[in-house]
Short mmCIF file of C-alpha atoms in Angstrom, two decimals:
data_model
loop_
_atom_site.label_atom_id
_atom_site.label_comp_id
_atom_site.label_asym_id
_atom_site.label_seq_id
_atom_site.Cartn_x
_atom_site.Cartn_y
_atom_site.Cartn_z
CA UNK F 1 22.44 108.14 146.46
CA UNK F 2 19.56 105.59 145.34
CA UNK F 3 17.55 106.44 142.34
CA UNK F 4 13.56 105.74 142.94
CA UNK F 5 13.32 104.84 138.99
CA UNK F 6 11.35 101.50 138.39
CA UNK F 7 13.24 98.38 136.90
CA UNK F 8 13.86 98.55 133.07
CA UNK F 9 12.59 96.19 130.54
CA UNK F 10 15.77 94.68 128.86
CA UNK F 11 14.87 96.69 125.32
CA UNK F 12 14.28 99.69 127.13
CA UNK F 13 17.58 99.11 128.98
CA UNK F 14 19.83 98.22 125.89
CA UNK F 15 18.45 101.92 124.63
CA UNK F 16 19.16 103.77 126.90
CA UNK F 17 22.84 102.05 127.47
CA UNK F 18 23.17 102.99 123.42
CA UNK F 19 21.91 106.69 123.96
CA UNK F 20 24.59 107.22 127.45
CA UNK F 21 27.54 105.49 124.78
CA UNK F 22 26.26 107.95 122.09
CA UNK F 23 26.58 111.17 124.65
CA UNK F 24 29.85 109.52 125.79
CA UNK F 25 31.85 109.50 122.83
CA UNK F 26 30.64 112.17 120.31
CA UNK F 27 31.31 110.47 116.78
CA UNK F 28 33.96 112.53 114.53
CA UNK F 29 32.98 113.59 110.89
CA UNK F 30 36.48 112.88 109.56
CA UNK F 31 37.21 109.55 109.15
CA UNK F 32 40.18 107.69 111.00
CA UNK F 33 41.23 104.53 109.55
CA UNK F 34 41.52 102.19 106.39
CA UNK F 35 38.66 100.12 108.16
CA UNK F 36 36.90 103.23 107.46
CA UNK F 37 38.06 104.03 104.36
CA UNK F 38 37.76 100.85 102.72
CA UNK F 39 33.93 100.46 104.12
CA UNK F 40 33.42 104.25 102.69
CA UNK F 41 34.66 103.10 99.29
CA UNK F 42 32.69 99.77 99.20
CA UNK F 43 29.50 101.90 100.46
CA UNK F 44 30.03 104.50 97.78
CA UNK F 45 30.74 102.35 94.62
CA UNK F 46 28.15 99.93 95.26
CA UNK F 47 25.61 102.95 95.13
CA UNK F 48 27.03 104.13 91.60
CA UNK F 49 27.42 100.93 90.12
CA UNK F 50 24.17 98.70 91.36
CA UNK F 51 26.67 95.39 92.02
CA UNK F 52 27.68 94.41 95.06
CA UNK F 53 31.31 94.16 96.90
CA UNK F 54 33.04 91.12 97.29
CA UNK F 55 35.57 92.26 99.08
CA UNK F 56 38.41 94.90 99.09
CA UNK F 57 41.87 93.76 97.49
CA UNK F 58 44.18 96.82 98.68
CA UNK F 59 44.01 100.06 101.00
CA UNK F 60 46.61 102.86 100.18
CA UNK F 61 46.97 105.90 102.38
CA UNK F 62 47.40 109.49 99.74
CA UNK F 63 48.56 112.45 100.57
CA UNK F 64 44.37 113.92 100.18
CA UNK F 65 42.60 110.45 101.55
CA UNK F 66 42.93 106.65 100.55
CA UNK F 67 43.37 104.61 97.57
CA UNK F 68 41.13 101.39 98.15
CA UNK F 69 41.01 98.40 95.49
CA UNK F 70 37.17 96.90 95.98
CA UNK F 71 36.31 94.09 94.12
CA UNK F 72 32.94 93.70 92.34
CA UNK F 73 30.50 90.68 91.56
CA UNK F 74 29.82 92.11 87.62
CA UNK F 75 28.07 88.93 86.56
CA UNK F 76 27.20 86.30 88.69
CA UNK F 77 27.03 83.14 86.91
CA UNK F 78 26.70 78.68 87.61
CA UNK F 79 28.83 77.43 88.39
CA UNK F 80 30.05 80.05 90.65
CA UNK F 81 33.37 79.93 89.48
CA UNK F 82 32.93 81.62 86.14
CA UNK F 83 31.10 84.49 87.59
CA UNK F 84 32.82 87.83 86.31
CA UNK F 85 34.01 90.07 89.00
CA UNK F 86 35.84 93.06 88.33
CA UNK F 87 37.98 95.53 90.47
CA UNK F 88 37.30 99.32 91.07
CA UNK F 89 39.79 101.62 92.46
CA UNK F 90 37.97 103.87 94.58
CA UNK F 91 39.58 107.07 95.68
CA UNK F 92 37.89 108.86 99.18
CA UNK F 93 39.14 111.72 100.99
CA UNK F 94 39.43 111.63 104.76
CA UNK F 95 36.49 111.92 105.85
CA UNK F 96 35.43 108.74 103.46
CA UNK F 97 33.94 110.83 100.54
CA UNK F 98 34.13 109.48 96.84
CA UNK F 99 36.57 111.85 94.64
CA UNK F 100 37.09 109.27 91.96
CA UNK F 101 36.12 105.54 90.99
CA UNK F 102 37.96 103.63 88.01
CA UNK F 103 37.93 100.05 87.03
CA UNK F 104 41.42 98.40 86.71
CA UNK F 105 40.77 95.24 85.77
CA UNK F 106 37.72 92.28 85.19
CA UNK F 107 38.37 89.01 85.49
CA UNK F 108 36.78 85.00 86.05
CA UNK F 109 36.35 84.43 89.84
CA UNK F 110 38.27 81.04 89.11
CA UNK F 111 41.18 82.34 87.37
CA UNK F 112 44.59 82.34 88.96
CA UNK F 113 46.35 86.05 88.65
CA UNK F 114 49.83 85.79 86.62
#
């Protein structure tokens, strides 16, 4: 059966393809994942702290949530290579909540672990 709608704009379109995908797959409010875990972590540390994540190190599944190791720029310095990063391990629960945030260790970005 044909549809007497007029033609969409391509914005208009890409909306209304995001809204249909939105109705199509309700989202879940526990989180699946270490993907989601680890962005959880990195979301919810930078927040406390004010620095921003480099990157995450390690992604541990617990009994109540994940265990994620997300490393920190602390204090950027020039040359790059003696900026001080540090890393934070960041315990969420499964639906990606902070419980718990400790730093393990702080180090040069150019030193070589032992």
């Amino acid at each position: 059966m044909a549809e007497n709608r007029p033609a969409r704009s391509g914005q208009t379109a890409k909306r209304a393809a995001k809204k249909t995908a939105k109705r199509a797959a309700p989202r879940s409010s526990a989180r699946r994942g270490p993907e989601d875990a680890a962005h959880a972590a990195c979301e919810s540390l930078e927040r406390l702290i004010c620095h921003a994540a480099e990157g995450v190190s390690a992604v541990r599944r617990k009994d109540d949530g994940w265990c994620v190791v997300v490393d920190v720029l602390e204090v950027p310095r020039i040359p790059d290579t003696t900026s001080l990063l540090a890393s934070y391990e960041v315990q969420v629960d499964e639906r990606g909540e902070l419980m718990e945030y400790s730093r393990v260790r702080r180090y040069r970005r150019g030193s070589a672990d032992e």
